[in-house]
mmCIF file of C-alpha atoms in Angstrom:
data_model
loop_
_atom_site.group_PDB
_atom_site.id
_atom_site.type_symbol
_atom_site.label_atom_id
_atom_site.label_comp_id
_atom_site.label_asym_id
_atom_site.label_seq_id
_atom_site.Cartn_x
_atom_site.Cartn_y
_atom_site.Cartn_z
ATOM 1 C CA MET K 1 -3.922 -1.529 15.589
ATOM 2 C CA LEU K 2 -6.742 -0.583 13.272
ATOM 3 C CA LEU K 3 -4.666 0.088 10.615
ATOM 4 C CA PRO K 4 -2.612 -2.924 10.128
ATOM 5 C CA LEU K 5 -6.343 -4.611 10.780
ATOM 6 C CA PHE K 6 -7.484 -2.545 7.877
ATOM 7 C CA LEU K 7 -4.629 -3.719 5.648
ATOM 8 C CA ILE K 8 -4.993 -7.264 6.359
ATOM 9 C CA PHE K 9 -8.980 -6.627 5.787
ATOM 10 C CA TRP K 10 -8.041 -4.876 2.469
ATOM 11 C CA GLN K 11 -5.381 -7.626 1.302
ATOM 12 C CA GLY K 12 -7.982 -10.612 2.006
ATOM 13 C CA LEU K 13 -10.672 -9.034 -0.176
ATOM 14 C CA ARG K 14 -8.172 -8.378 -2.953
ATOM 15 C CA MET K 15 -6.472 -11.782 -2.682
ATOM 16 C CA GLY K 16 -9.922 -13.530 -2.607
ATOM 17 C CA TRP K 17 -9.518 -14.791 0.962
ATOM 18 C CA TRP K 18 -13.564 -14.778 1.510
ATOM 19 C CA PRO K 19 -15.264 -16.201 -1.499
ATOM 20 C CA THR K 20 -18.504 -14.873 -0.609
ATOM 21 C CA PRO K 21 -20.225 -12.415 -0.559
ATOM 22 C CA PHE K 22 -17.147 -10.506 -2.099
ATOM 23 C CA GLU K 23 -16.718 -12.945 -5.158
ATOM 24 C CA HIS K 24 -17.895 -9.498 -7.236
ATOM 25 C CA LEU K 25 -14.966 -7.551 -6.532
ATOM 26 C CA PRO K 26 -11.724 -7.416 -9.147
ATOM 27 C CA ASP K 27 -8.982 -10.085 -8.574
ATOM 28 C CA ALA K 28 -5.514 -9.511 -7.058
ATOM 29 C CA ALA K 29 -4.160 -8.658 -10.745
ATOM 30 C CA TYR K 30 -6.983 -5.962 -11.530
ATOM 31 C CA TRP K 31 -5.983 -4.216 -8.337
ATOM 32 C CA ALA K 32 -1.883 -4.604 -8.735
ATOM 33 C CA GLU K 33 -2.447 -2.805 -12.594
ATOM 34 C CA VAL K 34 -4.510 0.149 -11.626
ATOM 35 C CA GLY K 35 -2.241 0.759 -7.930
ATOM 36 C CA ARG K 36 0.859 -0.120 -8.406
ATOM 37 C CA LEU K 37 3.847 2.597 -8.456
ATOM 38 C CA ASP K 38 4.692 2.285 -12.269
ATOM 39 C CA ILE K 39 7.413 5.041 -12.826
ATOM 40 C CA SER K 40 6.180 5.330 -16.395
ATOM 41 C CA LYS K 41 2.796 6.052 -15.853
ATOM 42 C CA VAL K 42 3.987 8.553 -12.544
ATOM 43 C CA ARG K 43 6.274 10.537 -14.983
ATOM 44 C CA LEU K 44 3.048 11.077 -17.231
ATOM 45 C CA GLY K 45 1.062 12.287 -14.178
ATOM 46 C CA GLU K 46 -0.433 9.608 -12.505
ATOM 47 C CA TRP K 47 1.146 10.708 -9.350
ATOM 48 C CA TRP K 48 -1.786 9.388 -6.976
ATOM 49 C CA ARG K 49 -0.047 5.833 -7.728
ATOM 50 C CA MET K 50 2.593 6.900 -5.167
ATOM 51 C CA ALA K 51 -0.192 6.391 -2.656
ATOM 52 C CA THR K 52 -1.948 3.578 -4.137
ATOM 53 C CA ALA K 53 0.612 1.593 -4.378
ATOM 54 C CA LEU K 54 1.205 1.626 -0.417
ATOM 55 C CA SER K 55 -2.420 -0.230 0.296
ATOM 56 C CA LEU K 56 -0.866 -2.948 -2.054
ATOM 57 C CA HIS K 57 1.114 -6.196 -1.589
ATOM 58 C CA ALA K 58 2.544 -8.715 -3.755
ATOM 59 C CA ASP K 59 1.368 -11.302 -1.413
ATOM 60 C CA SER K 60 0.194 -12.371 2.340
ATOM 61 C CA GLN K 61 3.964 -12.724 3.516
ATOM 62 C CA HIS K 62 4.557 -9.222 1.922
ATOM 63 C CA LEU K 63 1.578 -7.985 4.011
ATOM 64 C CA PHE K 64 2.302 -9.875 7.241
ATOM 65 C CA SER K 65 6.017 -8.802 7.130
ATOM 66 C CA ASN K 66 4.984 -5.264 6.893
ATOM 67 C CA VAL K 67 2.536 -5.563 9.788
ATOM 68 C CA ILE K 68 4.731 -7.366 11.909
ATOM 69 C CA PHE K 69 7.980 -5.231 11.700
ATOM 70 C CA GLY K 70 5.961 -1.911 11.005
ATOM 71 C CA SER K 71 3.213 -2.094 13.714
ATOM 72 C CA PRO K 72 5.556 -1.277 16.949
ATOM 73 C CA PHE K 73 7.020 1.539 14.897
ATOM 74 C CA ILE K 74 3.573 3.162 13.833
ATOM 75 C CA MET K 75 1.996 2.473 17.289
ATOM 76 C CA LEU K 76 5.023 4.460 19.007
ATOM 77 C CA LEU K 77 4.633 7.185 16.380
ATOM 78 C CA ALA K 78 0.904 7.385 17.062
ATOM 79 C CA ARG K 79 1.605 7.827 21.124
ATOM 80 C CA ARG K 80 3.872 10.362 20.693
ATOM 81 C CA ILE K 81 2.225 12.685 18.104
ATOM 82 C CA GLY K 82 -1.532 11.444 17.973
ATOM 83 C CA PHE K 83 -3.468 9.382 15.422
ATOM 84 C CA GLY K 84 -4.030 11.658 13.066
ATOM 85 C CA LEU K 85 -0.796 12.920 12.305
ATOM 86 C CA MET K 86 0.753 9.930 12.512
ATOM 87 C CA LEU K 87 -1.443 8.817 9.403
ATOM 88 C CA ALA K 88 -0.624 11.754 7.794
ATOM 89 C CA ALA K 89 3.328 11.214 8.765
ATOM 90 C CA THR K 90 3.030 7.861 7.168
ATOM 91 C CA LEU K 91 1.464 8.641 3.991
ATOM 92 C CA PHE K 92 3.492 11.167 3.375
ATOM 93 C CA SER K 93 7.000 9.693 4.142
ATOM 94 C CA GLY K 94 5.286 6.435 1.795
ATOM 95 C CA MET K 95 4.804 8.666 -1.196
ATOM 96 C CA LEU K 96 8.352 10.228 -0.453
ATOM 97 C CA GLY K 97 9.715 6.807 -0.907
ATOM 98 C CA ASN K 98 8.011 6.464 -3.778
ATOM 99 C CA PHE K 99 8.350 9.925 -5.374
ATOM 100 C CA ALA K 100 12.174 8.973 -5.053
ATOM 101 C CA ASN K 101 11.645 5.709 -7.129
ATOM 102 C CA ALA K 102 10.365 8.016 -9.629
ATOM 103 C CA LEU K 103 12.998 10.020 -9.723
ATOM 104 C CA TYR K 104 15.514 7.489 -9.706
ATOM 105 C CA ARG K 105 14.209 4.524 -10.893
ATOM 106 C CA ASP K 106 14.558 3.760 -14.699
ATOM 107 C CA PRO K 107 10.978 4.079 -16.435
ATOM 108 C CA GLY K 108 9.950 0.392 -17.034
ATOM 109 C CA TYR K 109 10.662 -0.498 -12.767
ATOM 110 C CA ALA K 110 6.959 -1.009 -11.172
ATOM 111 C CA SER K 111 6.447 -2.023 -7.248
ATOM 112 C CA LEU K 112 3.918 -2.765 -5.017
ATOM 113 C CA GLY K 113 3.628 -2.178 -1.209
ATOM 114 C CA PHE K 114 4.962 -0.185 1.679
#
């Protein structure tokens, strides 16, 4: 459950759920701009966006639906192969999905989330 809790905490920081002492952090629009999966930028060499987009969510509903429906699968995978391999497999599969987006989507396409 640490991974979903971390994602919820990160979303809260990014969206400004707690005004103090985190008011100095950039707003959600900044994080979306610098971390989203922007196909044009990925094709120009910004490959890390395939990973950073996985930690960003459009809104709280998007985050909580991912946590509610994804957590059981991630927990089962962690029990089966271990926590470290689960993290690696989850990151790799998410990046692979974003790589497929980069290959097959139009250059103007952008997305957030897992």
